[in-house]
CSV table of C-alpha atoms and ligand atoms in Angstrom, one decimal:
chain,number,residue,atom,x,y,z
F,29,MET,CA,140.7,166.7,79.4
F,30,ASP,CA,141.1,165.2,82.8
F,31,PHE,CA,139.7,161.7,82.5
F,32,LYS,CA,139.7,158.9,85.0
F,33,TRP,CA,137.4,155.8,85.4
F,34,THR,CA,135.5,155.5,88.6
F,35,THR,CA,136.1,152.5,90.9
F,36,GLU,CA,132.6,151.4,89.8
F,37,HIS,CA,133.6,151.5,86.2
F,38,ASP,CA,136.8,149.6,87.0
F,39,ALA,CA,134.8,146.9,88.8
F,40,TYR,CA,132.4,146.7,85.9
F,41,ARG,CA,135.4,146.2,83.5
F,42,GLN,CA,136.8,143.5,85.7
F,43,ARG,CA,133.5,141.7,85.7
F,44,ILE,CA,133.5,141.6,81.9
F,45,LYS,CA,137.1,140.4,81.9
F,46,ASP,CA,136.1,137.6,84.3
F,47,VAL,CA,133.2,136.5,82.1
F,48,LEU,CA,135.4,136.5,79.0
F,49,LYS,CA,138.0,134.5,80.9
F,50,LYS,CA,135.4,132.0,82.0
F,51,HIS,CA,133.6,131.5,78.7
F,52,LEU,CA,136.1,132.0,75.9
F,53,PRO,CA,137.7,128.7,75.0
F,54,ALA,CA,141.4,128.2,75.8
F,55,ASP,CA,142.1,128.0,72.1
F,56,TRP,CA,140.1,131.1,71.3
F,57,ALA,CA,142.9,132.7,69.3
F,58,GLN,CA,143.6,129.7,67.0
F,59,LYS,CA,139.9,128.9,66.5
F,60,SER,CA,138.4,132.4,66.1
F,61,LEU,CA,141.4,134.0,64.4
F,62,TYR,CA,139.9,137.1,65.9
F,63,ASP,CA,137.6,137.1,62.8
F,64,ASN,CA,134.0,137.9,63.9
F,65,GLY,CA,132.6,136.6,60.6
F,66,SER,CA,134.3,133.1,60.8
F,67,ASP,CA,132.0,130.1,61.1
F,68,PHE,CA,133.6,129.4,64.4
F,69,THR,CA,132.9,132.9,65.9
F,70,VAL,CA,129.4,133.1,64.5
F,71,ALA,CA,128.5,129.7,66.0
F,72,PHE,CA,130.2,130.7,69.3
F,73,SER,CA,128.3,134.0,69.4
F,74,ARG,CA,125.0,132.1,69.4
F,75,THR,CA,125.7,130.5,72.7
F,76,PHE,CA,127.9,133.4,74.1
F,77,CYS,CA,125.3,136.2,73.6
F,78,PRO,CA,122.7,134.4,75.7
F,79,ILE,CA,125.3,134.0,78.4
F,80,LEU,CA,126.0,137.7,78.3
F,81,ALA,CA,122.3,138.3,78.5
F,82,GLN,CA,122.0,136.2,81.6
F,83,GLU,CA,125.0,138.1,83.1
F,84,GLY,CA,123.3,141.4,82.3
F,85,LEU,CA,126.1,142.2,79.9
F,86,LEU,CA,124.4,142.1,76.5
F,87,ILE,CA,122.6,145.4,76.5
F,88,PRO,CA,123.6,147.3,79.6
F,89,HIS,CA,122.8,150.8,78.1
F,90,TRP,CA,119.3,150.1,76.8
F,91,PRO,CA,116.4,151.5,78.8
F,92,LYS,CA,115.1,149.0,81.5
F,93,GLU,CA,111.6,148.9,79.9
F,94,TYR,CA,113.2,147.3,76.8
F,95,GLY,CA,115.1,144.7,78.8
F,96,GLY,CA,118.3,146.7,79.2
F,97,GLY,CA,120.2,147.6,82.3
F,98,GLY,CA,119.5,151.3,82.2
F,99,MET,CA,123.2,152.0,82.5
F,100,ASP,CA,124.9,154.9,80.8
F,101,ALA,CA,126.9,155.0,77.6
F,102,PHE,CA,130.2,154.7,79.4
F,103,HIS,CA,129.3,151.2,80.6
F,104,HIS,CA,128.4,150.3,77.0
F,105,TRP,CA,131.7,151.6,75.8
F,106,ILE,CA,133.7,149.7,78.4
F,107,LEU,CA,131.9,146.5,77.3
F,108,ASN,CA,132.6,147.3,73.7
F,109,GLU,CA,136.3,147.9,74.4
F,110,GLU,CA,136.7,144.5,76.1
F,111,MET,CA,134.8,142.7,73.4
F,112,TRP,CA,136.5,144.4,70.5
F,113,ALA,CA,140.0,143.7,72.0
F,114,GLU,CA,139.1,140.0,71.8
F,115,GLY,CA,138.1,140.2,68.1
F,116,GLU,CA,134.4,140.5,68.9
F,117,PRO,CA,133.1,137.2,70.4
F,118,ARG,CA,129.6,138.5,69.9
F,119,ALA,CA,130.3,138.2,66.1
F,120,TYR,CA,128.1,140.7,64.3
F,121,GLN,CA,125.6,140.9,67.3
F,122,TYR,CA,127.5,144.0,68.3
F,123,MET,CA,125.7,145.8,65.5
F,124,SER,CA,122.3,144.7,66.8
F,125,ILE,CA,123.2,146.0,70.2
F,126,ASN,CA,124.8,149.3,69.1
F,127,TRP,CA,122.4,150.5,66.4
F,128,VAL,CA,119.7,148.0,65.3
F,129,GLY,CA,117.9,147.7,68.7
F,130,PRO,CA,118.1,151.5,69.3
F,131,ALA,CA,116.5,152.0,65.8
F,132,PHE,CA,113.6,149.7,66.7
F,133,ILE,CA,113.2,151.5,70.1
F,134,LYS,CA,113.0,154.9,68.4
F,135,PHE,CA,111.1,154.1,65.1
F,136,GLY,CA,109.6,150.6,65.5
F,137,THR,CA,106.0,149.6,65.9
F,138,GLU,CA,104.9,147.8,69.1
F,139,GLU,CA,104.8,144.5,67.1
F,140,GLN,CA,108.3,145.1,65.7
F,141,ARG,CA,109.7,145.9,69.1
F,142,LYS,CA,108.1,142.8,70.5
F,143,VAL,CA,109.8,140.5,67.9
F,144,HIS,CA,113.1,142.2,67.3
F,145,LEU,CA,114.0,143.6,70.7
F,146,LYS,CA,113.2,140.2,72.2
F,147,GLY,CA,115.4,138.5,69.6
F,148,ILE,CA,118.3,140.8,70.2
F,149,THR,CA,118.1,140.7,74.0
F,150,SER,CA,118.1,136.9,74.0
F,151,GLY,CA,120.9,136.9,71.4
F,152,ALA,CA,118.8,134.9,69.0
F,153,ILE,CA,118.4,137.2,66.0
F,154,SER,CA,121.2,138.9,64.0
F,155,TYR,CA,121.1,141.5,61.3
F,156,CYS,CA,123.0,142.9,58.4
F,157,GLN,CA,123.1,146.5,57.0
F,158,GLY,CA,121.9,146.8,53.4
F,159,PHE,CA,122.9,150.4,52.7
F,160,SER,CA,125.8,150.6,50.2
F,161,GLU,CA,125.2,150.0,46.5
F,162,PRO,CA,127.6,149.8,43.5
F,163,ASN,CA,126.8,153.5,42.7
F,164,ALA,CA,125.9,154.7,46.2
F,165,GLY,CA,128.5,154.5,49.0
F,166,SER,CA,129.6,157.9,50.4
F,167,ASP,CA,126.7,159.4,48.4
F,168,LEU,CA,124.2,157.1,50.1
F,169,ALA,CA,121.2,159.3,49.0
F,170,ALA,CA,121.9,158.2,45.4
F,171,LEU,CA,120.7,154.6,46.2
F,172,SER,CA,118.5,153.1,43.5
F,173,THR,CA,117.3,149.7,44.9
F,174,ARG,CA,113.6,150.1,44.5
F,175,ALA,CA,110.6,149.0,46.4
F,176,GLU,CA,107.1,149.3,44.9
F,177,ASN,CA,104.3,149.6,47.4
F,178,THR,CA,101.5,147.5,45.8
F,179,GLY,CA,99.0,148.4,48.5
F,180,SER,CA,99.4,145.0,50.2
F,181,SER,CA,103.2,144.5,50.1
F,182,TYR,CA,106.5,145.9,49.0
F,183,VAL,CA,108.2,144.4,46.0
F,184,ILE,CA,112.0,145.0,46.0
F,185,ASN,CA,114.4,145.0,43.0
F,186,GLY,CA,118.1,146.0,43.0
F,187,SER,CA,121.3,145.1,44.7
F,188,LYS,CA,123.6,146.0,47.6
F,189,ILE,CA,127.3,145.6,48.0
F,190,TRP,CA,129.9,145.3,50.8
F,191,THR,CA,127.2,144.0,53.1
F,192,SER,CA,128.9,142.5,56.2
F,193,ALA,CA,127.3,139.4,57.8
F,194,ALA,CA,124.8,138.9,54.9
F,195,SER,CA,125.4,135.2,54.5
F,196,PHE,CA,124.5,134.4,58.1
F,197,ALA,CA,122.2,137.3,59.2
F,198,ASP,CA,118.5,136.6,59.9
F,199,TYR,CA,117.3,140.0,58.7
F,200,CYS,CA,118.6,142.9,56.6
F,201,ILE,CA,118.0,146.5,57.6
F,202,LEU,CA,117.5,147.6,54.0
F,203,LEU,CA,117.5,151.0,52.4
F,204,VAL,CA,115.2,151.3,49.4
F,205,ARG,CA,113.9,153.9,47.1
F,206,THR,CA,110.1,154.3,47.3
F,207,GLY,CA,109.9,157.9,46.1
F,208,LEU,CA,111.8,160.5,44.0
F,209,GLN,CA,115.5,160.9,43.9
F,210,GLY,CA,117.4,162.2,46.9
F,211,ARG,CA,117.0,161.8,50.6
F,212,GLY,CA,113.2,162.4,50.5
F,213,GLY,CA,112.4,159.2,48.7
F,214,ILE,CA,114.2,156.7,50.9
F,215,THR,CA,112.5,154.1,53.1
F,216,VAL,CA,113.9,151.5,55.6
F,217,LEU,CA,112.5,147.9,55.4
F,218,VAL,CA,113.3,145.0,57.7
F,219,VAL,CA,113.7,142.1,55.3
F,220,PRO,CA,114.1,138.4,56.4
F,221,MET,CA,117.2,137.1,54.6
F,222,ASP,CA,115.4,133.8,53.7
F,223,THR,CA,112.8,135.6,51.6
F,224,LYS,CA,112.4,134.2,48.1
F,225,GLY,CA,114.3,136.2,45.5
F,226,ILE,CA,117.3,137.1,47.6
F,227,THR,CA,120.8,135.9,46.4
F,228,VAL,CA,123.9,136.4,48.5
F,229,ARG,CA,127.5,136.2,47.2
F,230,VAL,CA,130.5,136.3,49.4
F,231,ILE,CA,133.2,138.8,48.2
F,232,PRO,CA,136.6,137.2,49.1
F,233,SER,CA,138.5,139.7,51.2
F,234,LEU,CA,141.5,140.3,53.5
F,235,GLN,CA,139.0,141.4,56.2
F,236,GLY,CA,137.8,137.9,57.0
F,237,ALA,CA,136.0,134.8,55.7
F,238,ARG,CA,132.6,136.4,55.3
F,239,ALA,CA,133.2,140.1,56.0
F,240,ILE,CA,131.6,141.5,52.8
F,241,HIS,CA,129.0,140.3,50.3
F,242,GLU,CA,126.9,141.3,47.4
F,243,VAL,CA,123.1,140.9,47.9
F,244,PHE,CA,120.7,140.8,45.0
F,245,PHE,CA,116.9,141.4,45.2
F,246,ASP,CA,114.8,139.9,42.4
F,247,ASN,CA,111.1,140.7,42.9
F,248,VAL,CA,111.5,140.1,46.6
F,249,GLU,CA,108.1,140.5,48.3
F,250,VAL,CA,107.7,141.6,51.9
F,251,PRO,CA,104.5,142.6,53.8
F,252,LEU,CA,103.8,146.3,54.5
F,253,SER,CA,104.6,145.6,58.2
F,254,ALA,CA,108.3,145.4,57.1
F,255,LEU,CA,108.4,149.2,57.1
F,256,LEU,CA,110.6,150.7,59.8
F,257,GLY,CA,109.5,154.3,60.5
F,258,GLU,CA,107.6,156.0,57.7
F,259,GLN,CA,107.6,155.5,54.0
F,260,ASP,CA,109.9,158.0,52.2
F,261,LYS,CA,111.1,159.3,55.5
F,262,GLY,CA,113.9,156.7,56.1
F,263,TRP,CA,116.6,159.3,56.1
F,264,GLY,CA,115.8,160.2,59.7
F,265,VAL,CA,116.3,156.5,60.6
F,266,VAL,CA,119.6,156.4,58.7
F,267,THR,CA,120.9,159.5,60.5
F,268,GLN,CA,120.3,157.9,63.9
F,269,ILE,CA,121.9,154.6,62.7
F,270,LEU,CA,125.0,156.3,61.3
F,271,SER,CA,125.6,158.4,64.4
F,272,ASN,CA,125.4,155.3,66.5
F,273,GLU,CA,127.6,153.4,64.1
F,274,ARG,CA,130.4,155.9,63.7
F,275,ILE,CA,131.2,155.8,67.4
F,276,GLY,CA,129.9,152.4,68.1
F,277,ALA,CA,132.9,150.0,67.9
F,278,PRO,CA,136.1,151.1,69.8
F,279,ARG,CA,138.3,149.7,67.0
F,280,TYR,CA,141.4,151.1,68.7
F,281,ALA,CA,141.0,148.4,71.4
F,282,LEU,CA,142.2,145.6,69.1
F,283,THR,CA,144.6,148.0,67.2
F,284,TRP,CA,146.2,148.9,70.5
F,285,ARG,CA,146.7,145.2,71.4
F,286,GLY,CA,148.2,144.6,68.0
F,287,PHE,CA,150.5,147.6,68.4
F,288,ASN,CA,151.7,146.4,71.8
F,289,ARG,CA,152.3,143.0,70.5
F,290,GLY,CA,154.4,144.5,67.6
F,291,ILE,CA,156.5,146.4,70.2
F,292,GLU,CA,156.9,143.3,72.3
F,293,LEU,CA,158.2,141.4,69.2
F,294,LEU,CA,160.6,144.2,68.3
F,295,LYS,CA,162.0,144.2,71.8
F,296,GLN,CA,162.4,140.4,71.9
F,297,HIS,CA,164.3,140.5,68.6
F,298,GLY,CA,166.5,143.5,69.6
F,299,ARG,CA,164.9,145.7,66.9
F,300,PHE,CA,163.4,148.4,69.1
F,301,LYS,CA,166.7,150.2,69.8
F,302,ASP,CA,166.5,152.1,66.5
F,303,THR,CA,165.4,155.7,67.2
F,304,ASP,CA,163.4,155.8,64.0
F,305,VAL,CA,161.4,152.8,65.2
F,306,GLN,CA,160.9,154.4,68.6
F,307,ALA,CA,159.8,157.7,67.1
F,308,ALA,CA,157.2,155.9,64.9
F,309,ALA,CA,156.0,154.0,67.9
F,310,ALA,CA,155.6,157.3,69.8
F,311,ARG,CA,153.5,158.7,67.0
F,312,CYS,CA,151.2,155.6,67.0
F,313,GLN,CA,150.9,155.8,70.8
F,314,GLY,CA,149.9,159.5,70.5
F,315,ALA,CA,147.4,158.7,67.8
F,316,LEU,CA,145.8,155.9,69.8
F,317,GLU,CA,145.5,158.1,72.9
F,318,ALA,CA,143.9,160.8,70.8
F,319,ALA,CA,141.4,158.4,69.3
F,320,LYS,CA,140.4,157.1,72.7
F,321,ALA,CA,140.1,160.6,74.3
F,322,LEU,CA,138.0,161.9,71.4
F,323,ALA,CA,135.7,158.9,71.4
F,324,LEU,CA,135.3,159.3,75.2
F,325,ARG,CA,134.4,162.9,74.7
F,326,VAL,CA,131.5,161.8,72.4
F,327,ILE,CA,130.4,159.2,74.9
F,328,ASP,CA,130.5,161.9,77.6
F,329,GLY,CA,128.2,164.1,75.4
F,330,ARG,CA,125.8,161.1,75.1
F,331,VAL,CA,125.8,160.6,78.8
F,332,LYS,CA,124.9,164.3,79.3
F,333,GLY,CA,122.1,164.1,76.7
F,334,LYS,CA,124.0,166.3,74.1
F,335,PRO,CA,122.7,165.7,70.5
F,336,ALA,CA,125.2,164.1,68.1
F,337,ASP,CA,127.3,166.7,66.3
F,338,ALA,CA,130.5,167.1,64.3
F,339,GLU,CA,132.5,165.9,67.4
F,340,THR,CA,131.5,162.4,66.3
F,341,ASN,CA,133.1,163.0,62.9
F,342,VAL,CA,136.3,164.3,64.6
F,343,ALA,CA,136.4,161.2,66.8
F,344,ARG,CA,135.9,158.9,63.9
F,345,TYR,CA,138.6,160.6,61.9
F,346,ALA,CA,141.0,160.3,64.8
F,347,ALA,CA,140.2,156.6,65.0
F,348,VAL,CA,141.0,156.3,61.3
F,349,MET,CA,144.3,158.1,61.7
F,350,ALA,CA,145.3,155.9,64.7
F,351,ASP,CA,144.5,152.8,62.7
F,352,ARG,CA,146.4,154.0,59.7
F,353,SER,CA,149.5,154.9,61.7
F,354,VAL,CA,149.5,151.5,63.4
F,355,CYS,CA,148.9,149.8,60.0
F,356,GLU,CA,152.0,151.5,58.6
F,357,PHE,CA,154.0,150.8,61.7
F,358,LEU,CA,153.3,147.1,61.7
F,359,GLY,CA,153.8,146.9,58.0
F,360,ASN,CA,157.1,148.7,58.2
F,361,TYR,CA,158.7,147.2,61.2
F,362,VAL,CA,157.2,143.7,61.8
F,363,PRO,CA,156.2,142.6,58.3
F,364,ASP,CA,157.7,139.2,59.1
F,365,PHE,CA,155.2,138.6,61.9
F,366,ILE,CA,151.9,140.1,60.8
F,367,PHE,CA,150.8,137.0,58.9
F,368,ALA,CA,152.7,134.4,61.0
F,369,ALA,CA,150.4,131.4,61.8
F,370,ASP,CA,151.1,131.8,65.5
F,371,GLU,CA,150.2,135.5,65.6
F,372,PRO,CA,146.4,135.5,64.8
F,373,MET,CA,145.7,138.5,67.0
F,374,LEU,CA,148.4,140.6,65.3
F,375,ALA,CA,147.2,139.5,61.9
F,376,SER,CA,143.6,140.4,62.6
F,377,ALA,CA,144.6,143.8,64.1
F,378,TYR,CA,146.7,144.6,61.0
F,379,LYS,CA,144.0,143.5,58.6
F,380,ARG,CA,141.3,145.5,60.3
F,381,THR,CA,143.5,148.7,60.4
F,382,ALA,CA,143.6,148.5,56.6
F,383,SER,CA,139.9,149.0,56.1
F,384,ILE,CA,138.8,151.5,58.7
F,385,GLY,CA,139.2,154.5,56.4
F,386,ILE,CA,136.4,153.2,54.2
F,387,ALA,CA,134.2,150.7,56.2
F,388,ALA,CA,131.5,152.5,58.2
F,389,GLY,CA,132.0,155.6,56.0
F,390,ALA,CA,135.0,157.1,54.1
F,391,ALA,CA,137.5,159.1,56.1
F,392,GLU,CA,137.4,162.0,53.5
F,393,VAL,CA,133.7,162.3,53.9
F,394,GLN,CA,134.3,162.8,57.7
F,395,LEU,CA,136.6,165.7,56.8
F,396,ASN,CA,133.9,167.3,54.6
F,397,LEU,CA,131.4,167.1,57.5
F,398,ILE,CA,134.0,168.6,59.9
F,399,SER,CA,134.7,171.5,57.6
F,400,ARG,CA,131.0,172.2,57.1
F,401,ASN,CA,129.5,171.5,60.5
F,402,LEU,CA,132.4,172.3,62.9
F,403,LEU,CA,134.7,174.7,61.2
F,404,LYS,CA,131.8,176.4,59.3
F,405,MET,CA,134.1,176.8,56.2
F,406,PRO,CA,132.5,178.5,53.2
F,407,ARG,CA,131.0,176.2,50.5
F,408,GLU,CA,130.8,176.7,46.8
F,409,GLU,CA,127.1,177.2,45.9
K,10,FAD,C1,135.1,145.9,55.5
K,10,FAD,C2,133.9,146.7,55.0
K,10,FAD,C3,132.6,146.4,55.6
K,10,FAD,C4,131.5,147.1,55.1
K,10,FAD,N1,130.3,146.8,55.6
K,10,FAD,C5,129.2,147.4,55.1
K,10,FAD,C6,127.9,147.0,55.5
K,10,FAD,O1,127.7,146.1,56.3
K,10,FAD,N2,126.8,147.6,54.9
K,10,FAD,C7,126.9,148.6,54.0
K,10,FAD,O2,125.9,149.1,53.6
K,10,FAD,N3,128.1,149.0,53.6
K,10,FAD,C8,129.3,148.4,54.1
K,10,FAD,N4,130.5,148.8,53.7
K,10,FAD,C9,130.6,149.8,52.6
K,10,FAD,C10,131.1,151.2,53.1
K,10,FAD,O3,130.1,151.8,53.9
K,10,FAD,C11,131.5,152.0,51.9
K,10,FAD,O4,132.6,151.4,51.3
K,10,FAD,C12,131.7,153.4,52.2
K,10,FAD,O5,130.5,154.1,52.6
K,10,FAD,C13,132.3,154.1,50.9
K,10,FAD,O6,131.5,153.9,49.8
K,10,FAD,P1,132.1,153.4,48.4
K,10,FAD,O7,132.8,152.1,48.7
K,10,FAD,O8,131.0,153.4,47.4
K,10,FAD,O9,133.3,154.4,48.0
K,10,FAD,P2,133.0,155.8,47.3
K,10,FAD,O10,132.0,156.5,48.0
K,10,FAD,O11,132.9,155.6,45.9
K,10,FAD,O12,134.4,156.5,47.7
K,10,FAD,C14,135.6,156.2,47.0
K,10,FAD,C15,136.7,157.2,47.4
K,10,FAD,O13,136.3,158.5,47.0
K,10,FAD,C16,136.3,159.3,48.2
K,10,FAD,N5,135.1,160.2,48.2
K,10,FAD,C17,133.9,159.9,47.9
K,10,FAD,N6,133.0,160.9,48.0
K,10,FAD,C18,133.8,162.0,48.4
K,10,FAD,C19,133.6,163.3,48.8
K,10,FAD,N7,132.3,163.9,48.7
K,10,FAD,N8,134.6,164.1,49.2
K,10,FAD,C20,135.9,163.6,49.2
K,10,FAD,N9,136.2,162.3,48.9
K,10,FAD,C21,135.2,161.5,48.5
K,10,FAD,C22,136.2,158.4,49.4
K,10,FAD,O14,136.8,159.0,50.5
K,10,FAD,C23,137.0,157.2,48.9
K,10,FAD,O15,138.3,157.3,49.1
K,10,FAD,C24,131.7,148.1,54.1
K,10,FAD,C25,132.9,148.4,53.6
K,10,FAD,C26,134.0,147.7,54.0
K,10,FAD,C27,135.4,148.0,53.4
């Protein structure tokens, strides 16, 4: 693949860098710790997202009729690369921009679009994703949190787990079972997180202060207007969301920074002369280049209007492999620096590389999808 950014793309990237330089505080590293769920980053994002909105840098790729800039997916990707490399100063608003808003655009009612798209485009409303359950992760269609349609409302009972951002999100995009087992009985509800009967517990984790949570629903009642799409036909919404999520965050952007910092430290301390270290570094560099090239191939497909296919799973798997090789490299060769207090970016990059193979979908499941949909390998009946 012969890939080169245009001068217009380069200028766009520079504009984003300038905005970041102007608005990120001088002590961003020490205060945010590159943790997009920290109290500091979440509070910062509430003023930073409106600034991005004013600059036309919050939702560049959304259609103009919904307040976006009508730009292509490459512009969105460039924006995401620059934000992710800074540890995501938009906190979890990146999810609203990447997949929540597009889900409302495609499946929402006029009323939902009015409220939610406005909230996202002004940076005022944030969301969490209530998909995974204790017995339904990779096998999402096995979910059992139930919502009864009483004729005037939905009453929800059950629980979710690993929910990022749940303790500070305004709404949950919640998957519930309204029908029979399997994909056919799943419905998507948009649930305000302050509804009576919702309990949120933080799960302490290496990933960050409030990266993952348990969420319990005890007779939680929401109006029928909470429905996104059609009842029992939520799987179509899920499919769109997951394809936007899998190639939504260029995780390699922060990983690459962490990797470069690791090399810098090795050189400073005379530890980069070892040929084993150099060979391992070359493997990481290759894996990062591959992850980036494959992600850009998916983005190119989006720009050309190609429907999402197994290339997305290939790109996601390449991103996992790149993160895993950098995780191993940093753990093997700079273990004394990855948690040093004066290396918050390195620490964050390292911690995030540890979870990529499971967060946003397990790596092995991507391999299953590649074998079935790309390689067309035979399956046992
Ligand atoms: C940091 C982080 C943030 C997250 N944020 C969210 C969030 O905001 N919202 C949300 O809903 N979820 C979230 N998750 C959950 C995540 O989506 C799930 O962890 C993931 O889908 C895997 O599900 P599971 O944990 O139940 O593991 P399982 O599905 O039980 O998988 C366990 C192991 O078995 C393997 N496995 C499972 N099925 C197969 C198969 N068919 N073939 C081969 N191997 C298989 C997996 O690869 C994995 O190694 C988050 C997870 C993490 C770590």
